[in-house]
Amino acid sequence: MGSPSGPPFDPDDPDRERRERDTEPIPRFRPDDGPGYGSGPGLSDGPSLSDDIGYGDGPGYAGEGRSGRTWARDPEAGYQQTTISEEELAGLRVDASGMPMGPRRVLPLEDEPSSLVARYLFPTERYRGEWKRHWIHLSTPIVVGVAATFILGYLSGFLAGQDVGALTTVAVLLWFAVMGWVAWRVADWWYDRFILTNKRVMVVNGIITRRVAMMPLVRVTDMKYEQTPTGRALNYGTFVLESAGQEQALREIKNLPNPNELYLRVVEEMYEPQAVEARLGKEADEAKADDGA
């Protein structure tokens, strides 16, 4: 009788060999049985999974990568990338308009005050910077001087042709008076300084009569700066300082240059004085190291 699980045995059946071959059990291979699973290049000693730069000692997983970062090799956890700090990622974040979202950094501080400012600083305070007002502060004197030059020059020529020497002299003297006033305003602009230290803000101005106004930083309760469309185009603004709702000598300072930079410096000095000292100390150490090198 044939097998109960299949058809009777027939030695002349043409499909008998194919059925026997298909029903043979698949042998289990050991690592050392054949080239496909043993010593071949695919899974064992070949360059694809062991010594190749992609999976072995190459820069991607074991050594140092192109960016300079290293990868830690852990037998249990596999390959792990080193953690990137928030400070390193801060400069990569941008807003919808593409502007960086990281913290703005202020420019380096000046080392020494000018001779005009140094006389008003006491020994224990730290100098942070001084600024002249924006050149737009001279717009009115410049316009007056240019207009006076053209008008009085034309008038002088016209009066000279009319043979009225006295009026010509008056026109020339008037032009000198206008230009003297313009020179005075330029000199007054040159001696007008806004000063920042670690303890106060000051405004020093005046040529003959010198005026010094100051406000301690600890008394500043509110600070803002305003920029008109022209101010935004030419990079100047007006600062307004409030001190507990009281009137003070130093409240509104007009036509200061680089208002955003100046705002950051004053606010940083008000709220993070230790950070300013640490940054300045670090810069000083780096400068000494560079000089020593």
PDB file of N, CA, C and O in Angstrom, residues 225-293:
ATOM      1  N   TYR A 225      13.801 103.194  23.504  1.00  0.00           N
ATOM      2  CA  TYR A 225      14.306 104.070  22.458  1.00  0.00           C
ATOM      3  C   TYR A 225      13.320 104.083  21.302  1.00  0.00           C
ATOM      4  O   TYR A 225      12.638 103.096  21.036  1.00  0.00           O
ATOM      5  N   GLU A 226      13.239 105.227  20.651  1.00  0.00           N
ATOM      6  CA  GLU A 226      12.301 105.430  19.560  1.00  0.00           C
ATOM      7  C   GLU A 226      13.069 105.749  18.285  1.00  0.00           C
ATOM      8  O   GLU A 226      14.059 106.484  18.305  1.00  0.00           O
ATOM      9  N   GLN A 227      12.578 105.213  17.167  1.00  0.00           N
ATOM     10  CA  GLN A 227      13.186 105.465  15.866  1.00  0.00           C
ATOM     11  C   GLN A 227      12.099 105.844  14.873  1.00  0.00           C
ATOM     12  O   GLN A 227      11.154 105.075  14.655  1.00  0.00           O
ATOM     13  N   THR A 228      12.232 106.984  14.284  1.00  0.00           N
ATOM     14  CA  THR A 228      11.356 107.379  13.194  1.00  0.00           C
ATOM     15  C   THR A 228      11.777 106.627  11.926  1.00  0.00           C
ATOM     16  O   THR A 228      12.842 105.981  11.907  1.00  0.00           O
ATOM     17  N   PRO A 229      10.975 106.684  10.862  1.00  0.00           N
ATOM     18  CA  PRO A 229      11.427 106.048   9.608  1.00  0.00           C
ATOM     19  C   PRO A 229      12.782 106.563   9.139  1.00  0.00           C
ATOM     20  O   PRO A 229      13.623 105.792   8.663  1.00  0.00           O
ATOM     21  N   THR A 230      13.010 107.880   9.291  1.00  0.00           N
ATOM     22  CA  THR A 230      14.327 108.420   8.928  1.00  0.00           C
ATOM     23  C   THR A 230      15.413 107.884   9.853  1.00  0.00           C
ATOM     24  O   THR A 230      16.531 107.581   9.420  1.00  0.00           O
ATOM     25  N   GLY A 231      15.072 107.766  11.145  1.00  0.00           N
ATOM     26  CA  GLY A 231      16.040 107.226  12.091  1.00  0.00           C
ATOM     27  C   GLY A 231      16.400 105.790  11.790  1.00  0.00           C
ATOM     28  O   GLY A 231      17.558 105.376  11.956  1.00  0.00           O
ATOM     29  N   ARG A 232      15.422 104.991  11.356  1.00  0.00           N
ATOM     30  CA  ARG A 232      15.722 103.611  10.998  1.00  0.00           C
ATOM     31  C   ARG A 232      16.595 103.544   9.751  1.00  0.00           C
ATOM     32  O   ARG A 232      17.449 102.670   9.625  1.00  0.00           O
ATOM     33  N   ALA A 233      16.366 104.451   8.817  1.00  0.00           N
ATOM     34  CA  ALA A 233      17.172 104.447   7.593  1.00  0.00           C
ATOM     35  C   ALA A 233      18.601 104.899   7.854  1.00  0.00           C
ATOM     36  O   ALA A 233      19.551 104.368   7.266  1.00  0.00           O
ATOM     37  N   LEU A 234      18.773 105.880   8.754  1.00  0.00           N
ATOM     38  CA  LEU A 234      20.101 106.445   9.026  1.00  0.00           C
ATOM     39  C   LEU A 234      20.711 105.915  10.322  1.00  0.00           C
ATOM     40  O   LEU A 234      21.811 106.332  10.695  1.00  0.00           O
ATOM     41  N   ASN A 235      20.011 105.041  11.030  1.00  0.00           N
ATOM     42  CA  ASN A 235      20.524 104.362  12.220  1.00  0.00           C
ATOM     43  C   ASN A 235      20.802 105.329  13.373  1.00  0.00           C
ATOM     44  O   ASN A 235      21.925 105.450  13.869  1.00  0.00           O
ATOM     45  N   TYR A 236      19.756 106.030  13.817  1.00  0.00           N
ATOM     46  CA  TYR A 236      19.840 106.833  15.029  1.00  0.00           C
ATOM     47  C   TYR A 236      18.475 106.794  15.708  1.00  0.00           C
ATOM     48  O   TYR A 236      17.465 106.403  15.107  1.00  0.00           O
ATOM     49  N   GLY A 237      18.438 107.179  16.989  1.00  0.00           N
ATOM     50  CA  GLY A 237      17.184 107.130  17.727  1.00  0.00           C
ATOM     51  C   GLY A 237      17.237 108.003  18.967  1.00  0.00           C
ATOM     52  O   GLY A 237      18.268 108.601  19.312  1.00  0.00           O
ATOM     53  N   THR A 238      16.104 108.073  19.661  1.00  0.00           N
ATOM     54  CA  THR A 238      15.958 108.852  20.878  1.00  0.00           C
ATOM     55  C   THR A 238      15.733 107.913  22.054  1.00  0.00           C
ATOM     56  O   THR A 238      14.857 107.044  21.990  1.00  0.00           O
ATOM     57  N   PHE A 239      16.518 108.092  23.117  1.00  0.00           N
ATOM     58  CA  PHE A 239      16.393 107.282  24.315  1.00  0.00           C
ATOM     59  C   PHE A 239      15.576 108.037  25.359  1.00  0.00           C
ATOM     60  O   PHE A 239      15.775 109.249  25.570  1.00  0.00           O
ATOM     61  N   VAL A 240      14.692 107.312  26.028  1.00  0.00           N
ATOM     62  CA  VAL A 240      13.865 107.871  27.090  1.00  0.00           C
ATOM     63  C   VAL A 240      14.080 107.034  28.340  1.00  0.00           C
ATOM     64  O   VAL A 240      13.861 105.818  28.333  1.00  0.00           O
ATOM     65  N   LEU A 241      14.525 107.672  29.417  1.00  0.00           N
ATOM     66  CA  LEU A 241      14.796 107.002  30.690  1.00  0.00           C
ATOM     67  C   LEU A 241      13.770 107.452  31.721  1.00  0.00           C
ATOM     68  O   LEU A 241      13.520 108.660  31.884  1.00  0.00           O
ATOM     69  N   GLU A 242      13.196 106.506  32.434  1.00  0.00           N
ATOM     70  CA  GLU A 242      12.237 106.800  33.496  1.00  0.00           C
ATOM     71  C   GLU A 242      12.832 106.372  34.832  1.00  0.00           C
ATOM     72  O   GLU A 242      13.505 105.344  34.928  1.00  0.00           O
ATOM     73  N   SER A 243      12.559 107.176  35.874  1.00  0.00           N
ATOM     74  CA  SER A 243      13.076 106.877  37.208  1.00  0.00           C
ATOM     75  C   SER A 243      11.970 107.072  38.228  1.00  0.00           C
ATOM     76  O   SER A 243      11.762 108.185  38.730  1.00  0.00           O
ATOM     77  N   ALA A 244      11.234 106.008  38.517  1.00  0.00           N
ATOM     78  CA  ALA A 244      10.196 105.993  39.547  1.00  0.00           C
ATOM     79  C   ALA A 244       9.176 107.112  39.379  1.00  0.00           C
ATOM     80  O   ALA A 244       8.665 107.652  40.348  1.00  0.00           O
ATOM     81  N   GLY A 245       8.888 107.497  38.137  1.00  0.00           N
ATOM     82  CA  GLY A 245       7.883 108.502  37.854  1.00  0.00           C
ATOM     83  C   GLY A 245       8.261 109.913  38.249  1.00  0.00           C
ATOM     84  O   GLY A 245       7.405 110.803  38.274  1.00  0.00           O
ATOM     85  N   GLN A 246       9.539 110.179  38.552  1.00  0.00           N
ATOM     86  CA  GLN A 246       9.969 111.499  38.976  1.00  0.00           C
ATOM     87  C   GLN A 246      10.675 112.213  37.840  1.00  0.00           C
ATOM     88  O   GLN A 246      11.232 111.580  36.932  1.00  0.00           O
ATOM     89  N   GLU A 247      10.655 113.542  37.903  1.00  0.00           N
ATOM     90  CA  GLU A 247      11.387 114.326  36.931  1.00  0.00           C
ATOM     91  C   GLU A 247      12.874 114.301  37.278  1.00  0.00           C
ATOM     92  O   GLU A 247      13.258 114.406  38.442  1.00  0.00           O
ATOM     93  N   GLN A 248      13.689 114.178  36.266  1.00  0.00           N
ATOM     94  CA  GLN A 248      15.123 114.142  36.500  1.00  0.00           C
ATOM     95  C   GLN A 248      15.827 114.885  35.371  1.00  0.00           C
ATOM     96  O   GLN A 248      15.240 115.170  34.333  1.00  0.00           O
ATOM     97  N   ALA A 249      17.110 115.198  35.626  1.00  0.00           N
ATOM     98  CA  ALA A 249      17.863 115.977  34.644  1.00  0.00           C
ATOM     99  C   ALA A 249      18.123 115.193  33.371  1.00  0.00           C
ATOM    100  O   ALA A 249      18.250 115.772  32.292  1.00  0.00           O
ATOM    101  N   LEU A 250      18.234 113.907  33.494  1.00  0.00           N
ATOM    102  CA  LEU A 250      18.557 113.071  32.343  1.00  0.00           C
ATOM    103  C   LEU A 250      17.349 112.181  32.038  1.00  0.00           C
ATOM    104  O   LEU A 250      17.152 111.144  32.665  1.00  0.00           O
ATOM    105  N   ARG A 251      16.542 112.574  31.092  1.00  0.00           N
ATOM    106  CA  ARG A 251      15.356 111.795  30.750  1.00  0.00           C
ATOM    107  C   ARG A 251      15.305 111.451  29.270  1.00  0.00           C
ATOM    108  O   ARG A 251      15.097 110.293  28.906  1.00  0.00           O
ATOM    109  N   GLU A 252      15.482 112.417  28.409  1.00  0.00           N
ATOM    110  CA  GLU A 252      15.382 112.196  26.969  1.00  0.00           C
ATOM    111  C   GLU A 252      16.681 112.601  26.301  1.00  0.00           C
ATOM    112  O   GLU A 252      17.124 113.748  26.443  1.00  0.00           O
ATOM    113  N   ILE A 253      17.289 111.661  25.598  1.00  0.00           N
ATOM    114  CA  ILE A 253      18.532 111.922  24.866  1.00  0.00           C
ATOM    115  C   ILE A 253      18.264 111.651  23.395  1.00  0.00           C
ATOM    116  O   ILE A 253      17.983 110.512  23.006  1.00  0.00           O
ATOM    117  N   LYS A 254      18.347 112.683  22.592  1.00  0.00           N
ATOM    118  CA  LYS A 254      17.990 112.585  21.184  1.00  0.00           C
ATOM    119  C   LYS A 254      19.207 112.289  20.309  1.00  0.00           C
ATOM    120  O   LYS A 254      20.347 112.599  20.659  1.00  0.00           O
ATOM    121  N   ASN A 255      18.918 111.685  19.163  1.00  0.00           N
ATOM    122  CA  ASN A 255      19.893 111.507  18.073  1.00  0.00           C
ATOM    123  C   ASN A 255      21.133 110.728  18.502  1.00  0.00           C
ATOM    124  O   ASN A 255      22.268 111.108  18.193  1.00  0.00           O
ATOM    125  N   LEU A 256      20.925 109.624  19.216  1.00  0.00           N
ATOM    126  CA  LEU A 256      22.049 108.757  19.565  1.00  0.00           C
ATOM    127  C   LEU A 256      22.284 107.737  18.452  1.00  0.00           C
ATOM    128  O   LEU A 256      21.321 107.172  17.913  1.00  0.00           O
ATOM    129  N   PRO A 257      23.530 107.460  18.106  1.00  0.00           N
ATOM    130  CA  PRO A 257      23.804 106.523  17.013  1.00  0.00           C
ATOM    131  C   PRO A 257      23.679 105.075  17.470  1.00  0.00           C
ATOM    132  O   PRO A 257      23.804 104.767  18.668  1.00  0.00           O
ATOM    133  N   ASN A 258      23.452 104.183  16.516  1.00  0.00           N
ATOM    134  CA  ASN A 258      23.361 102.742  16.785  1.00  0.00           C
ATOM    135  C   ASN A 258      22.479 102.451  17.999  1.00  0.00           C
ATOM    136  O   ASN A 258      22.949 101.881  19.000  1.00  0.00           O
ATOM    137  N   PRO A 259      21.212 102.839  17.972  1.00  0.00           N
ATOM    138  CA  PRO A 259      20.394 102.718  19.186  1.00  0.00           C
ATOM    139  C   PRO A 259      20.203 101.283  19.659  1.00  0.00           C
ATOM    140  O   PRO A 259      20.131 101.042  20.870  1.00  0.00           O
ATOM    141  N   ASN A 260      20.127 100.334  18.738  1.00  0.00           N
ATOM    142  CA  ASN A 260      19.939  98.951  19.174  1.00  0.00           C
ATOM    143  C   ASN A 260      21.164  98.433  19.923  1.00  0.00           C
ATOM    144  O   ASN A 260      21.052  97.790  20.967  1.00  0.00           O
ATOM    145  N   GLU A 261      22.330  98.722  19.401  1.00  0.00           N
ATOM    146  CA  GLU A 261      23.574  98.321  20.073  1.00  0.00           C
ATOM    147  C   GLU A 261      23.690  98.992  21.431  1.00  0.00           C
ATOM    148  O   GLU A 261      24.049  98.362  22.436  1.00  0.00           O
ATOM    149  N   LEU A 262      23.386 100.278  21.481  1.00  0.00           N
ATOM    150  CA  LEU A 262      23.476 101.014  22.731  1.00  0.00           C
ATOM    151  C   LEU A 262      22.432 100.514  23.737  1.00  0.00           C
ATOM    152  O   LEU A 262      22.715 100.413  24.939  1.00  0.00           O
ATOM    153  N   TYR A 263      21.260 100.190  23.259  1.00  0.00           N
ATOM    154  CA  TYR A 263      20.210  99.653  24.138  1.00  0.00           C
ATOM    155  C   TYR A 263      20.658  98.340  24.777  1.00  0.00           C
ATOM    156  O   TYR A 263      20.468  98.118  25.977  1.00  0.00           O
ATOM    157  N   LEU A 264      21.254  97.462  23.982  1.00  0.00           N
ATOM    158  CA  LEU A 264      21.725  96.185  24.512  1.00  0.00           C
ATOM    159  C   LEU A 264      22.804  96.395  25.576  1.00  0.00           C
ATOM    160  O   LEU A 264      22.838  95.692  26.587  1.00  0.00           O
ATOM    161  N   ARG A 265      23.685  97.339  25.339  1.00  0.00           N
ATOM    162  CA  ARG A 265      24.748  97.578  26.312  1.00  0.00           C
ATOM    163  C   ARG A 265      24.191  98.075  27.641  1.00  0.00           C
ATOM    164  O   ARG A 265      24.597  97.615  28.716  1.00  0.00           O
ATOM    165  N   VAL A 266      23.263  99.029  27.584  1.00  0.00           N
ATOM    166  CA  VAL A 266      22.721  99.580  28.823  1.00  0.00           C
ATOM    167  C   VAL A 266      21.911  98.525  29.570  1.00  0.00           C
ATOM    168  O   VAL A 266      22.046  98.362  30.787  1.00  0.00           O
ATOM    169  N   VAL A 267      21.068  97.777  28.850  1.00  0.00           N
ATOM    170  CA  VAL A 267      20.237  96.766  29.500  1.00  0.00           C
ATOM    171  C   VAL A 267      21.097  95.650  30.086  1.00  0.00           C
ATOM    172  O   VAL A 267      20.841  95.153  31.191  1.00  0.00           O
ATOM    173  N   GLU A 268      22.122  95.239  29.368  1.00  0.00           N
ATOM    174  CA  GLU A 268      23.017  94.205  29.889  1.00  0.00           C
ATOM    175  C   GLU A 268      23.719  94.685  31.159  1.00  0.00           C
ATOM    176  O   GLU A 268      23.887  93.924  32.114  1.00  0.00           O
ATOM    177  N   GLU A 269      24.097  95.954  31.180  1.00  0.00           N
ATOM    178  CA  GLU A 269      24.753  96.495  32.364  1.00  0.00           C
ATOM    179  C   GLU A 269      23.779  96.614  33.530  1.00  0.00           C
ATOM    180  O   GLU A 269      24.173  96.483  34.699  1.00  0.00           O
ATOM    181  N   MET A 270      22.503  96.820  33.244  1.00  0.00           N
ATOM    182  CA  MET A 270      21.502  96.946  34.295  1.00  0.00           C
ATOM    183  C   MET A 270      21.147  95.599  34.908  1.00  0.00           C
ATOM    184  O   MET A 270      21.021  95.476  36.126  1.00  0.00           O
ATOM    185  N   TYR A 271      20.979  94.569  34.063  1.00  0.00           N
ATOM    186  CA  TYR A 271      20.433  93.301  34.535  1.00  0.00           C
ATOM    187  C   TYR A 271      21.466  92.182  34.648  1.00  0.00           C
ATOM    188  O   TYR A 271      21.231  91.215  35.372  1.00  0.00           O
ATOM    189  N   GLU A 272      22.572  92.268  33.926  1.00  0.00           N
ATOM    190  CA  GLU A 272      23.579  91.206  33.966  1.00  0.00           C
ATOM    191  C   GLU A 272      24.982  91.785  34.151  1.00  0.00           C
ATOM    192  O   GLU A 272      25.873  91.563  33.324  1.00  0.00           O
ATOM    193  N   PRO A 273      25.212  92.531  35.213  1.00  0.00           N
ATOM    194  CA  PRO A 273      26.560  93.101  35.379  1.00  0.00           C
ATOM    195  C   PRO A 273      27.634  92.042  35.570  1.00  0.00           C
ATOM    196  O   PRO A 273      28.773  92.216  35.130  1.00  0.00           O
ATOM    197  N   GLN A 274      27.287  90.916  36.231  1.00  0.00           N
ATOM    198  CA  GLN A 274      28.285  89.854  36.408  1.00  0.00           C
ATOM    199  C   GLN A 274      28.681  89.244  35.065  1.00  0.00           C
ATOM    200  O   GLN A 274      29.844  88.892  34.854  1.00  0.00           O
ATOM    201  N   ALA A 275      27.708  89.114  34.163  1.00  0.00           N
ATOM    202  CA  ALA A 275      28.026  88.566  32.844  1.00  0.00           C
ATOM    203  C   ALA A 275      28.951  89.492  32.064  1.00  0.00           C
ATOM    204  O   ALA A 275      29.854  89.035  31.354  1.00  0.00           O
ATOM    205  N   VAL A 276      28.757  90.801  32.198  1.00  0.00           N
ATOM    206  CA  VAL A 276      29.642  91.753  31.530  1.00  0.00           C
ATOM    207  C   VAL A 276      31.058  91.633  32.074  1.00  0.00           C
ATOM    208  O   VAL A 276      32.036  91.595  31.309  1.00  0.00           O
ATOM    209  N   GLU A 277      31.182  91.556  33.395  1.00  0.00           N
ATOM    210  CA  GLU A 277      32.512  91.427  34.001  1.00  0.00           C
ATOM    211  C   GLU A 277      33.189  90.135  33.563  1.00  0.00           C
ATOM    212  O   GLU A 277      34.390  90.107  33.268  1.00  0.00           O
ATOM    213  N   ALA A 278      32.413  89.045  33.509  1.00  0.00           N
ATOM    214  CA  ALA A 278      32.992  87.766  33.088  1.00  0.00           C
ATOM    215  C   ALA A 278      33.444  87.826  31.634  1.00  0.00           C
ATOM    216  O   ALA A 278      34.505  87.311  31.279  1.00  0.00           O
ATOM    217  N   ARG A 279      32.625  88.455  30.787  1.00  0.00           N
ATOM    218  CA  ARG A 279      32.996  88.544  29.369  1.00  0.00           C
ATOM    219  C   ARG A 279      34.235  89.401  29.184  1.00  0.00           C
ATOM    220  O   ARG A 279      35.133  89.049  28.404  1.00  0.00           O
ATOM    221  N   LEU A 280      34.307  90.525  29.887  1.00  0.00           N
ATOM    222  CA  LEU A 280      35.483  91.377  29.777  1.00  0.00           C
ATOM    223  C   LEU A 280      36.725  90.684  30.310  1.00  0.00           C
ATOM    224  O   LEU A 280      37.817  90.820  29.752  1.00  0.00           O
ATOM    225  N   GLY A 281      36.565  89.915  31.408  1.00  0.00           N
ATOM    226  CA  GLY A 281      37.708  89.172  31.930  1.00  0.00           C
ATOM    227  C   GLY A 281      38.193  88.115  30.966  1.00  0.00           C
ATOM    228  O   GLY A 281      39.402  87.904  30.800  1.00  0.00           O
ATOM    229  N   LYS A 282      37.260  87.445  30.303  1.00  0.00           N
ATOM    230  CA  LYS A 282      37.640  86.436  29.320  1.00  0.00           C
ATOM    231  C   LYS A 282      38.350  87.067  28.135  1.00  0.00           C
ATOM    232  O   LYS A 282      39.351  86.537  27.640  1.00  0.00           O
ATOM    233  N   GLU A 283      37.839  88.214  27.661  1.00  0.00           N
ATOM    234  CA  GLU A 283      38.497  88.890  26.546  1.00  0.00           C
ATOM    235  C   GLU A 283      39.895  89.353  26.928  1.00  0.00           C
ATOM    236  O   GLU A 283      40.824  89.279  26.114  1.00  0.00           O
ATOM    237  N   ALA A 284      40.048  89.822  28.173  1.00  0.00           N
ATOM    238  CA  ALA A 284      41.380  90.250  28.621  1.00  0.00           C
ATOM    239  C   ALA A 284      42.347  89.073  28.680  1.00  0.00           C
ATOM    240  O   ALA A 284      43.516  89.190  28.283  1.00  0.00           O
ATOM    241  N   ASP A 285      41.875  87.924  29.164  1.00  0.00           N
ATOM    242  CA  ASP A 285      42.736  86.742  29.218  1.00  0.00           C
ATOM    243  C   ASP A 285      43.132  86.288  27.820  1.00  0.00           C
ATOM    244  O   ASP A 285      44.283  85.899  27.578  1.00  0.00           O
ATOM    245  N   GLU A 286      42.181  86.314  26.888  1.00  0.00           N
ATOM    246  CA  GLU A 286      42.495  85.928  25.512  1.00  0.00           C
ATOM    247  C   GLU A 286      43.504  86.884  24.881  1.00  0.00           C
ATOM    248  O   GLU A 286      44.397  86.474  24.147  1.00  0.00           O
ATOM    249  N   ALA A 287      43.342  88.190  25.171  1.00  0.00           N
ATOM    250  CA  ALA A 287      44.294  89.159  24.633  1.00  0.00           C
ATOM    251  C   ALA A 287      45.706  88.916  25.199  1.00  0.00           C
ATOM    252  O   ALA A 287      46.704  88.996  24.468  1.00  0.00           O
ATOM    253  N   LYS A 288      45.791  88.594  26.490  1.00  0.00           N
ATOM    254  CA  LYS A 288      47.100  88.308  27.072  1.00  0.00           C
ATOM    255  C   LYS A 288      47.708  87.052  26.475  1.00  0.00           C
ATOM    256  O   LYS A 288      48.907  86.964  26.231  1.00  0.00           O
ATOM    257  N   ALA A 289      46.846  86.039  26.233  1.00  0.00           N
ATOM    258  CA  ALA A 289      47.346  84.797  25.621  1.00  0.00           C
ATOM    259  C   ALA A 289      47.870  85.045  24.215  1.00  0.00           C
ATOM    260  O   ALA A 289      48.895  84.508  23.801  1.00  0.00           O
ATOM    261  N   ASP A 290      47.158  85.895  23.461  1.00  0.00           N
ATOM    262  CA  ASP A 290      47.620  86.215  22.103  1.00  0.00           C
ATOM    263  C   ASP A 290      48.927  86.988  22.135  1.00  0.00           C
ATOM    264  O   ASP A 290      49.814  86.758  21.305  1.00  0.00           O
ATOM    265  N   ASP A 291      49.067  87.905  23.095  1.00  0.00           N
ATOM    266  CA  ASP A 291      50.332  88.646  23.206  1.00  0.00           C
ATOM    267  C   ASP A 291      51.478  87.725  23.599  1.00  0.00           C
ATOM    268  O   ASP A 291      52.606  87.884  23.117  1.00  0.00           O
ATOM    269  N   GLY A 292      51.175  86.763  24.468  1.00  0.00           N
ATOM    270  CA  GLY A 292      52.225  85.829  24.871  1.00  0.00           C
ATOM    271  C   GLY A 292      52.634  84.900  23.755  1.00  0.00           C
ATOM    272  O   GLY A 292      53.799  84.491  23.659  1.00  0.00           O
ATOM    273  N   ALA A 293      51.657  84.558  22.863  1.00  0.00           N
ATOM    274  CA  ALA A 293      51.997  83.687  21.730  1.00  0.00           C
ATOM    275  C   ALA A 293      52.862  84.428  20.725  1.00  0.00           C
ATOM    276  O   ALA A 293      53.661  83.839  20.031  1.00  0.00           O
TER     277      ALA A 293
END
